[in-house]
């Protein structure tokens, strides 16, 4: 029962480098989300997807791109990392029925130097 | 737009005492309300939810929450706190008209002292 798996768990990037964070879920959830968590700011939605092949912008999408080519995977890309993107990134998934809560991954701690 | 406020950054209680973590919300439609808990270096875990019906909902680990529509509040409670309840707690609202997106509060750190 893996649930939501995020890779990698930790990463240090230099300013300007690119990387992709992978989120995989095995619960056949329709909806998937990427959040970032910063101290004192709660969780802020970056991008989300309501189904395979669809993506949409959240509250703080600038500097990020996403893709959902397969239902079980949701990728978050940073094309040119900036120190302001230092954060902990969480992926979550849920059924399309909004009465269900989210299932979260364990997070990726990203530091941009 | 929907929003959630957790007015206390930190709540401290003694083990065995009752605890309350406060949450107020604002939505345009019917509120779907959730509480999540985050232990250090872990992802968030679902605790409980209010969708409709009884205003007092029960969840995991002995937690419960009281929904109050007139005060737009959804406070998390537990009759007797444990040291192991120490964690970061998030309230969230899921608007029925908003593509399933959740808005989270800033979180409240609960510390239970022996």
Coordinates of N, CA and C in Angstrom, one line a residue:
Chain A
X1 N 0.8 -1.2 0.0 CA 0.0 0.0 0.0 C 0.9 1.2 0.0
X2 N 1.5 1.6 -1.2 CA 2.4 2.7 -1.3 C 1.7 4.0 -1.1
X3 N 0.5 4.2 -1.6 CA -0.1 5.5 -1.5 C 0.4 6.5 -2.5
X4 N 1.0 7.6 -2.0 CA 1.7 8.6 -2.9 C 3.2 8.6 -2.6
X5 N 3.9 8.4 -3.6 CA 5.4 8.4 -3.5 C 6.0 9.5 -4.2
X6 N 6.9 10.2 -3.6 CA 7.6 11.4 -4.1 C 9.1 11.1 -4.2
X7 N 9.7 11.4 -5.4 CA 11.1 11.3 -5.5 C 11.6 12.5 -6.2
X8 N 12.8 13.0 -5.8 CA 13.6 12.5 -4.7 C 13.1 13.1 -3.4
X9 N 13.7 12.7 -2.3 CA 13.3 13.2 -0.9 C 14.1 14.5 -0.6
X10 N 15.3 14.6 -1.1 CA 16.1 15.7 -0.8 C 16.9 16.1 -2.1
X11 N 17.1 17.4 -2.3 CA 17.9 17.8 -3.5 C 18.5 19.2 -3.2
X12 N 19.7 19.4 -3.6 CA 20.3 20.7 -3.6 C 20.6 21.1 -5.0
X13 N 20.2 22.2 -5.4 CA 20.4 22.7 -6.8 C 21.2 24.0 -6.8
X14 N 21.9 24.3 -7.8 CA 22.5 25.6 -8.0 C 21.5 26.5 -8.7
X15 N 21.6 27.8 -8.5 CA 20.7 28.7 -9.2 C 20.9 28.5 -10.7
X16 N 19.8 28.4 -11.4 CA 19.8 28.3 -12.8 C 19.7 26.8 -13.3
X17 N 19.9 25.9 -12.4 CA 19.8 24.5 -12.8 C 18.3 24.1 -12.9
X18 N 18.1 23.0 -13.6 CA 16.7 22.5 -13.7 C 16.6 21.1 -13.1
X19 N 15.3 20.8 -12.7 CA 15.1 19.5 -12.2 C 13.6 19.1 -12.3
X20 N 13.3 17.9 -12.1 CA 11.9 17.4 -12.2 C 11.6 16.6 -10.9
X21 N 10.5 16.9 -10.3 CA 10.1 16.1 -9.1 C 9.0 15.2 -9.6
X22 N 9.1 14.0 -9.1 CA 8.1 13.0 -9.6 C 7.1 12.6 -8.4
X23 N 5.9 12.5 -8.8 CA 4.8 12.1 -7.8 C 4.1 10.9 -8.5
X24 N 4.0 9.8 -7.8 CA 3.3 8.7 -8.3 C 2.3 8.2 -7.2
X25 N 1.1 7.9 -7.7 CA 0.0 7.4 -6.8 C -0.6 6.1 -7.4
X26 N -0.9 5.2 -6.5 CA -1.4 3.9 -6.9 C -2.8 3.6 -6.5
X27 N -3.6 4.7 -6.2 CA -5.0 4.6 -5.7 C -6.0 4.9 -6.8
X28 N -5.6 5.1 -8.0 CA -6.5 5.4 -9.1 C -7.2 6.8 -8.9
X29 N -6.5 7.7 -8.2 CA -7.1 9.0 -8.0 C -7.2 9.8 -9.2
X30 N -8.3 10.6 -9.4 CA -8.4 11.5 -10.6 C -7.6 12.7 -10.4
X31 N -7.7 13.3 -9.2 CA -7.1 14.6 -8.9 C -5.7 14.5 -8.3
X32 N -4.8 15.4 -8.8 CA -3.5 15.4 -8.2 C -3.0 16.9 -8.0
X33 N -2.2 17.2 -7.0 CA -1.9 18.5 -6.7 C -0.4 18.6 -6.3
X34 N 0.2 19.8 -6.6 CA 1.5 20.1 -6.0 C 1.4 21.4 -5.2
X35 N 1.9 21.2 -3.9 CA 1.9 22.3 -3.0 C 3.4 22.6 -2.5
X36 N 3.6 23.8 -2.1 CA 4.9 24.1 -1.5 C 4.6 24.6 0.0
X37 N 5.4 24.2 0.9 CA 5.3 24.5 2.3 C 6.4 25.4 2.7
X38 N 6.2 26.6 3.2 CA 7.2 27.5 3.7 C 6.8 27.9 5.1
X39 N 7.8 28.1 6.0 CA 7.5 28.4 7.4 C 6.5 29.6 7.5
X40 N 5.5 29.4 8.3 CA 4.5 30.4 8.6 C 3.6 30.8 7.5
X41 N 3.7 30.0 6.4 CA 2.8 30.3 5.2 C 1.9 29.2 4.8
X42 N 1.9 28.1 5.6 CA 1.0 27.0 5.3 C 1.4 26.3 4.0
X43 N 0.4 25.8 3.3 CA 0.6 25.2 2.0 C 0.0 26.0 0.9
X44 N 0.8 26.3 -0.1 CA 0.3 27.1 -1.2 C 0.3 26.2 -2.5
X45 N -0.8 26.3 -3.2 CA -1.0 25.4 -4.4 C -0.2 25.9 -5.6
X46 N 0.6 25.1 -6.2 CA 1.4 25.5 -7.3 C 0.6 25.2 -8.6
X47 N 0.4 23.9 -8.9 CA -0.4 23.4 -10.0 C -1.3 22.3 -9.6
X48 N -2.3 22.0 -10.4 CA -3.1 20.8 -10.1 C -3.6 20.2 -11.4
X49 N -4.1 19.0 -11.3 CA -4.6 18.2 -12.4 C -5.9 17.5 -12.0
X50 N -6.9 17.6 -12.8 CA -8.2 16.9 -12.6 C -8.3 15.7 -13.4
X51 N -7.3 15.3 -14.1 CA -7.4 14.1 -14.9 C -6.2 13.9 -15.8
X52 N -6.0 12.7 -16.3 CA -4.9 12.5 -17.3 C -4.9 13.5 -18.4
X53 N -3.8 14.1 -18.7 CA -3.7 15.0 -19.8 C -4.1 16.5 -19.5
X54 N -4.6 16.7 -18.3 CA -5.0 18.1 -17.9 C -4.2 18.6 -16.8
X55 N -3.9 19.9 -16.9 CA -3.2 20.6 -15.8 C -3.8 22.0 -15.7
X56 N -3.6 22.6 -14.5 CA -4.1 24.0 -14.3 C -3.2 24.7 -13.3
X57 N -3.2 26.0 -13.4 CA -2.4 26.8 -12.4 C -3.1 27.0 -11.1
X58 N -2.3 27.0 -10.1 CA -2.8 27.2 -8.7 C -2.4 28.6 -8.3
X59 N -2.2 28.8 -7.0 CA -1.9 30.1 -6.4 C -0.6 30.7 -6.8
X60 N 0.5 29.8 -6.9 CA 1.9 30.3 -7.1 C 2.5 29.5 -8.2
X61 N 2.1 29.6 -9.4 CA 2.6 28.8 -10.5 C 3.9 29.3 -11.2
X62 N 4.3 30.5 -11.0 CA 5.4 31.1 -11.7 C 6.7 30.4 -11.4
X63 N 7.4 30.0 -12.5 CA 8.7 29.3 -12.3 C 8.6 27.8 -12.3
X64 N 7.4 27.3 -12.4 CA 7.1 25.9 -12.4 C 6.3 25.4 -13.6
X65 N 6.5 24.2 -14.1 CA 5.7 23.6 -15.1 C 5.3 22.2 -14.6
X66 N 4.2 21.7 -15.2 CA 3.8 20.3 -14.8 C 3.3 19.5 -16.0
X67 N 3.3 18.2 -15.8 CA 2.7 17.4 -16.8 C 2.1 16.2 -16.2
X68 N 1.0 15.7 -16.8 CA 0.3 14.5 -16.3 C 0.0 13.6 -17.5
X69 N 1.0 13.0 -18.0 CA 0.8 12.1 -19.2 C 0.2 10.8 -18.9
X70 N 0.4 10.3 -17.6 CA -0.3 9.1 -17.2 C -1.1 9.4 -15.9
X71 N -2.2 8.8 -15.7 CA -3.1 9.1 -14.6 C -2.3 9.0 -13.3
X72 N -1.4 8.0 -13.2 CA -0.8 7.8 -11.9 C 0.4 8.7 -11.6
X73 N 0.8 9.5 -12.5 CA 2.0 10.3 -12.3 C 1.8 11.8 -12.6
X74 N 2.4 12.6 -11.7 CA 2.2 14.1 -11.9 C 3.6 14.6 -11.6
X75 N 4.2 15.2 -12.7 CA 5.6 15.7 -12.6 C 5.6 17.2 -12.4
X76 N 6.5 17.7 -11.6 CA 6.7 19.1 -11.4 C 8.1 19.5 -11.8
X77 N 8.2 20.5 -12.7 CA 9.5 20.9 -13.3 C 9.9 22.3 -12.9
X78 N 11.2 22.4 -12.6 CA 11.7 23.8 -12.4 C 12.7 23.9 -13.5
X79 N 12.5 24.9 -14.4 CA 13.3 25.1 -15.6 C 14.6 25.8 -15.2
X80 N 14.6 26.8 -14.4 CA 15.7 27.6 -14.0 C 15.6 27.9 -12.5
X81 N 16.1 27.1 -11.6 CA 15.9 27.2 -10.2 C 16.4 28.6 -9.7
X82 N 15.6 29.1 -8.7 CA 16.0 30.3 -8.0 C 16.0 30.1 -6.5
X83 N 16.7 30.8 -5.8 CA 16.7 30.7 -4.3 C 15.3 30.8 -3.7
X84 N 14.5 31.6 -4.3 CA 13.1 31.7 -3.8 C 12.3 30.4 -3.9
X85 N 12.8 29.5 -4.6 CA 12.1 28.2 -4.7 C 12.6 27.1 -3.7
X86 N 13.5 27.6 -2.9 CA 13.9 26.7 -1.7 C 12.6 26.5 -0.9
X87 N 12.2 25.3 -0.7 CA 11.0 25.0 0.0 C 10.9 23.4 0.2
X88 N 9.8 23.0 0.9 CA 9.4 21.6 0.9 C 8.2 21.5 0.0
X89 N 8.3 20.5 -0.9 CA 7.2 20.3 -1.9 C 6.5 19.1 -1.6
X90 N 5.2 19.2 -1.6 CA 4.3 18.1 -1.3 C 3.4 17.8 -2.5
X91 N 3.2 16.6 -2.8 CA 2.3 16.1 -3.8 C 1.1 15.5 -3.0
X92 N -0.1 15.7 -3.5 CA -1.3 15.1 -2.9 C -2.2 14.6 -4.0
X93 N -3.0 13.6 -3.7 CA -4.0 13.1 -4.7 C -5.3 12.9 -3.9
X94 N -6.4 12.8 -4.7 CA -7.7 12.5 -4.1 C -8.6 12.0 -5.2
X95 N -9.7 11.4 -4.8 CA -10.8 11.1 -5.7 C -11.5 12.4 -6.2
X96 N -12.2 12.3 -7.3 CA -12.9 13.5 -7.8 C -14.0 13.9 -6.9
X97 N -14.5 13.0 -6.1 CA -15.6 13.3 -5.1 C -15.0 14.1 -4.0
X98 N -15.5 15.4 -3.9 CA -14.8 16.3 -3.0 C -15.1 16.0 -1.5
X99 N -15.9 15.0 -1.2 CA -16.1 14.7 0.2 C -14.9 13.9 0.8
X100 N -14.0 13.5 -0.1 CA -12.8 12.8 0.4 C -11.7 13.8 0.6
X101 N -10.8 13.4 1.6 CA -9.6 14.2 1.9 C -8.5 13.8 0.9
X102 N -7.4 14.5 1.1 CA -6.2 14.3 0.3 C -5.3 13.2 0.9
X103 N -4.6 12.5 0.1 CA -3.5 11.6 0.5 C -2.2 12.3 0.1
X104 N -1.3 12.6 1.0 CA -0.1 13.3 0.7 C 1.1 12.4 0.6
X105 N 2.1 12.8 -0.2 CA 3.4 12.2 -0.2 C 4.2 12.7 1.0
X106 N 5.4 12.1 1.2 CA 6.2 12.5 2.3 C 7.1 13.7 2.1
X107 N 7.0 14.3 0.9 CA 7.6 15.6 0.6 C 9.0 15.5 0.0
X108 N 9.4 16.6 -0.7 CA 10.8 16.7 -1.2 C 11.3 18.0 -0.7
X109 N 12.4 17.9 0.0 CA 13.1 19.1 0.5 C 14.1 19.6 -0.5
X110 N 13.8 20.8 -1.1 CA 14.7 21.4 -2.1 C 15.3 22.6 -1.6
X111 N 16.7 22.7 -1.8 CA 17.4 23.8 -1.5 C 18.1 24.3 -2.7
X112 N 17.9 25.6 -3.0 CA 18.6 26.2 -4.2 C 19.6 27.2 -3.7
X113 N 20.9 27.0 -4.1 CA 22.0 27.9 -3.6 C 22.5 28.8 -4.7
Chain B
X1 N -13.7 33.9 -3.3 CA -12.5 33.1 -3.0 C -12.7 32.5 -1.6
X2 N -12.2 31.3 -1.4 CA -12.2 30.6 -0.1 C -11.0 30.9 0.7
X3 N -11.1 30.9 2.0 CA -10.0 31.1 2.9 C -10.2 30.4 4.2
X4 N -9.1 30.2 4.9 CA -9.1 29.6 6.2 C -8.1 30.3 7.1
X5 N -8.5 30.5 8.3 CA -7.7 31.2 9.3 C -7.5 30.3 10.5
X6 N -6.3 30.2 10.9 CA -5.9 29.5 12.2 C -5.3 30.6 13.0
X7 N -6.0 31.2 14.0 CA -5.6 32.4 14.7 C -4.4 32.2 15.6
X8 N -4.1 30.9 16.0 CA -3.0 30.7 16.9 C -1.9 29.9 16.2
X9 N -0.7 30.5 16.3 CA 0.5 29.8 15.7 C 0.9 28.6 16.6
X10 N 0.6 28.8 17.9 CA 1.1 27.8 18.8 C 0.1 27.6 19.9
X11 N -0.1 26.3 20.3 CA -1.0 26.0 21.4 C -0.2 25.0 22.3
X12 N -0.2 25.4 23.6 CA 0.5 24.6 24.6 C -0.5 24.1 25.6
X13 N -0.5 22.8 25.9 CA -1.3 22.2 26.9 C -0.5 21.1 27.7
X14 N -1.0 20.9 28.9 CA -0.4 19.8 29.7 C -1.1 18.5 29.3
X15 N -0.3 17.4 29.4 CA -0.8 16.1 29.1 C -2.0 15.8 30.1
X16 N -3.1 15.2 29.5 CA -4.2 14.9 30.3 C -5.3 16.0 30.2
X17 N -4.9 17.2 29.8 CA -5.9 18.3 29.8 C -6.6 18.3 28.4
X18 N -7.7 18.9 28.3 CA -8.4 19.0 27.0 C -7.6 20.0 26.1
X19 N -7.7 19.8 24.8 CA -7.1 20.7 23.9 C -8.1 21.2 22.8
X20 N -7.9 22.4 22.4 CA -8.7 23.0 21.3 C -7.7 23.7 20.3
X21 N -7.8 23.4 19.0 CA -7.1 24.2 18.0 C -8.1 24.8 17.1
X22 N -8.0 26.1 17.0 CA -9.1 26.9 16.3 C -8.9 27.1 14.8
X23 N -10.1 27.1 14.2 CA -10.1 27.3 12.7 C -11.4 28.1 12.3
X24 N -11.3 29.1 11.5 CA -12.4 29.7 10.9 C -12.3 29.7 9.4
X25 N -13.4 29.8 8.7 CA -13.3 29.6 7.2 C -14.2 30.6 6.5
X26 N -14.0 30.7 5.2 CA -14.9 31.6 4.4 C -15.0 30.9 3.0
X27 N -16.2 30.6 2.6 CA -16.4 30.0 1.3 C -17.7 30.5 0.7
X28 N -17.9 30.4 -0.6 CA -19.1 30.9 -1.2 C -20.2 29.9 -1.3
X29 N -19.9 28.6 -1.2 CA -20.9 27.6 -1.2 C -20.9 26.8 0.1
X30 N -21.4 25.6 0.0 CA -21.3 24.7 1.2 C -19.9 24.3 1.5
X31 N -19.5 24.4 2.8 CA -18.1 24.1 3.1 C -17.8 22.6 3.3
X32 N -16.8 22.1 2.7 CA -16.3 20.8 3.0 C -15.0 21.1 3.8
X33 N -14.9 20.7 5.1 CA -13.9 21.0 6.0 C -13.1 19.8 6.5
X34 N -11.8 20.0 6.6 CA -10.9 18.9 6.9 C -9.8 19.4 7.9
X35 N -9.4 18.5 8.7 CA -8.2 18.7 9.5 C -7.1 17.6 9.2
X36 N -5.9 18.1 9.1 CA -4.8 17.2 8.8 C -3.7 17.5 9.9
X37 N -2.9 16.4 10.1 CA -1.8 16.5 11.1 C -0.5 16.2 10.4
X38 N 0.6 17.0 10.8 CA 1.9 16.7 10.2 C 2.9 16.5 11.3
X39 N 3.5 15.4 11.3 CA 4.6 15.1 12.3 C 5.9 15.5 11.6
X40 N 6.9 15.7 12.4 CA 8.2 16.2 11.9 C 8.7 15.4 10.7
X41 N 9.1 16.1 9.7 CA 9.7 15.5 8.5 C 8.8 14.4 7.8
X42 N 7.5 14.6 7.9 CA 6.5 13.7 7.3 C 5.5 14.6 6.5
X43 N 4.8 13.9 5.6 CA 3.7 14.5 4.9 C 2.5 14.7 5.8
X44 N 1.5 15.4 5.3 CA 0.3 15.6 6.1 C -0.6 14.3 6.1
X45 N -1.3 14.1 7.2 CA -2.2 12.9 7.3 C -3.6 13.4 7.6
X46 N -4.5 12.8 6.9 CA -5.9 13.2 7.2 C -6.4 12.8 8.6
X47 N -7.1 13.7 9.3 CA -7.6 13.4 10.6 C -9.1 13.2 10.6
X48 N -9.8 14.2 10.1 CA -11.3 14.1 10.1 C -11.8 15.1 9.1
X49 N -13.1 15.0 8.9 CA -13.8 15.9 8.0 C -15.2 16.2 8.4
X50 N -15.7 17.3 7.9 CA -17.1 17.6 8.0 C -17.6 17.9 6.6
X51 N -18.7 17.1 6.2 CA -19.3 17.3 4.9 C -20.7 17.8 5.1
X52 N -21.5 17.1 5.9 CA -22.9 17.5 6.2 C -23.3 16.7 7.4
X53 N -24.5 17.0 8.0 CA -25.0 16.2 9.1 C -24.6 16.7 10.5
X54 N -24.3 15.8 11.4 CA -24.0 16.1 12.7 C -22.9 17.1 12.8
X55 N -23.0 18.1 13.7 CA -22.0 19.2 13.8 C -20.8 18.7 14.5
X56 N -20.8 17.6 15.2 CA -19.7 17.1 15.9 C -19.2 15.9 15.2
X57 N -18.0 15.9 14.7 CA -17.5 14.8 13.9 C -16.3 14.2 14.6
X58 N -16.2 12.9 14.5 CA -15.1 12.2 15.2 C -14.1 11.7 14.2
X59 N -12.8 11.6 14.6 CA -11.8 11.2 13.6 C -10.8 10.3 14.3
X60 N -9.6 10.3 13.7 CA -8.5 9.4 14.1 C -7.9 9.9 15.5
X61 N -7.3 8.9 16.2 CA -6.5 9.2 17.4 C -7.3 9.9 18.5
X62 N -8.6 9.8 18.5 CA -9.4 10.4 19.6 C -9.8 11.8 19.3
X63 N -9.4 12.4 18.2 CA -9.8 13.8 17.9 C -11.2 13.9 17.4
X64 N -11.8 15.1 17.7 CA -13.1 15.4 17.2 C -13.1 16.9 16.8
X65 N -14.1 17.3 16.0 CA -14.2 18.7 15.6 C -15.6 19.1 15.6
X66 N -15.8 20.4 16.0 CA -17.2 20.9 16.1 C -17.4 22.0 15.0
X67 N -18.4 21.7 14.1 CA -18.7 22.6 13.0 C -19.8 23.6 13.5
X68 N -19.5 24.9 13.3 CA -20.5 25.9 13.7 C -20.7 26.9 12.5
X69 N -21.9 26.7 11.9 CA -22.1 27.4 10.7 C -22.3 28.9 10.9
X70 N -22.9 29.3 12.0 CA -23.1 30.7 12.3 C -21.8 31.5 12.6
X71 N -20.9 30.8 13.2 CA -19.6 31.4 13.5 C -18.5 31.0 12.5
X72 N -18.9 30.3 11.4 CA -18.0 29.8 10.4 C -16.7 29.3 11.0
X73 N -16.9 28.4 12.0 CA -15.7 27.8 12.6 C -15.8 26.3 12.6
X74 N -14.6 25.7 12.7 CA -14.4 24.3 12.7 C -13.3 23.9 13.6
X75 N -13.5 24.0 14.9 CA -12.4 23.8 15.9 C -12.1 22.4 16.2
X76 N -10.8 22.0 16.2 CA -10.4 20.7 16.5 C -10.3 20.5 18.1
X77 N -10.7 19.4 18.6 CA -10.7 19.2 20.0 C -10.3 17.7 20.4
X78 N -9.8 17.6 21.6 CA -9.5 16.3 22.1 C -9.7 16.4 23.6
X79 N -10.5 15.5 24.3 CA -10.8 15.6 25.7 C -9.5 15.5 26.6
X80 N -8.5 14.7 26.2 CA -7.4 14.4 27.0 C -6.1 14.3 26.1
X81 N -5.3 15.3 26.2 CA -4.1 15.4 25.3 C -3.0 14.4 25.7
X82 N -2.3 13.9 24.7 CA -1.2 13.0 24.9 C 0.1 13.7 24.4
X83 N 1.2 13.4 25.0 CA 2.5 14.0 24.5 C 2.7 13.7 23.0
X84 N 2.2 12.5 22.6 CA 2.4 12.1 21.2 C 1.5 12.9 20.2
X85 N 0.6 13.7 20.8 CA -0.3 14.5 19.9 C 0.5 15.8 19.4
X86 N 1.7 16.0 20.0 CA 2.5 17.2 19.6 C 2.8 17.1 18.1
X87 N 2.4 18.1 17.4 CA 2.6 18.1 15.9 C 2.1 19.4 15.4
X88 N 2.1 19.5 14.0 CA 1.6 20.7 13.3 C 0.2 20.3 12.7
X89 N -0.8 21.1 13.0 CA -2.1 20.8 12.6 C -2.6 21.9 11.6
X90 N -3.2 21.4 10.5 CA -3.7 22.2 9.4 C -5.2 22.0 9.3
X91 N -5.9 23.1 9.2 CA -7.3 23.1 8.8 C -7.4 23.4 7.3
X92 N -8.4 22.8 6.6 CA -8.5 23.1 5.2 C -10.0 23.1 4.8
X93 N -10.3 23.9 3.7 CA -11.6 23.9 3.2 C -11.6 23.6 1.7
X94 N -12.6 22.8 1.3 CA -12.7 22.4 -0.1 C -14.1 22.9 -0.5
X95 N -14.1 23.9 -1.4 CA -15.3 24.5 -1.9 C -15.9 23.6 -2.9
X96 N -17.2 23.3 -2.8 CA -17.9 22.4 -3.7 C -17.9 22.9 -5.1
X97 N -17.6 24.2 -5.3 CA -17.7 24.8 -6.7 C -16.3 25.0 -7.3
X98 N -15.2 24.4 -6.6 CA -13.9 24.9 -7.0 C -13.0 23.8 -7.4
X99 N -13.4 22.9 -8.3 CA -12.5 21.9 -8.9 C -11.7 21.1 -7.9
X100 N -12.3 20.9 -6.7 CA -11.6 20.0 -5.8 C -10.4 20.6 -5.1
X101 N -10.1 21.9 -5.3 CA -8.9 22.4 -4.7 C -9.2 22.7 -3.2
X102 N -8.2 22.5 -2.4 CA -8.3 22.8 -1.0 C -7.4 24.1 -0.7
X103 N -7.9 24.9 0.2 CA -7.2 26.0 0.8 C -6.8 25.6 2.2
X104 N -5.6 25.8 2.6 CA -5.1 25.4 3.9 C -4.8 26.6 4.8
X105 N -5.0 26.5 6.1 CA -4.6 27.5 7.0 C -3.1 27.5 7.1
X106 N -2.5 28.4 7.9 CA -1.1 28.5 8.0 C -0.5 27.5 9.0
X107 N -1.4 26.8 9.7 CA -1.0 25.7 10.6 C -0.8 26.2 12.1
X108 N -1.1 25.3 13.0 CA -0.9 25.6 14.4 C -0.1 24.5 15.0
X109 N 1.0 24.9 15.7 CA 1.9 23.9 16.3 C 1.3 23.6 17.7
X110 N 1.0 22.3 17.9 CA 0.5 21.9 19.2 C 1.6 21.2 20.0
X111 N 1.9 21.7 21.2 CA 2.9 21.1 22.1 C 2.2 20.6 23.3
X112 N 2.3 19.4 23.6 CA 1.7 18.8 24.8 C 2.9 18.4 25.8
X113 N 2.9 19.0 26.9 CA 4.0 18.8 27.9 C 3.6 17.8 29.0
X114 N 4.6 17.0 29.3 CA 4.3 15.9 30.3 C 3.9 16.5 31.7

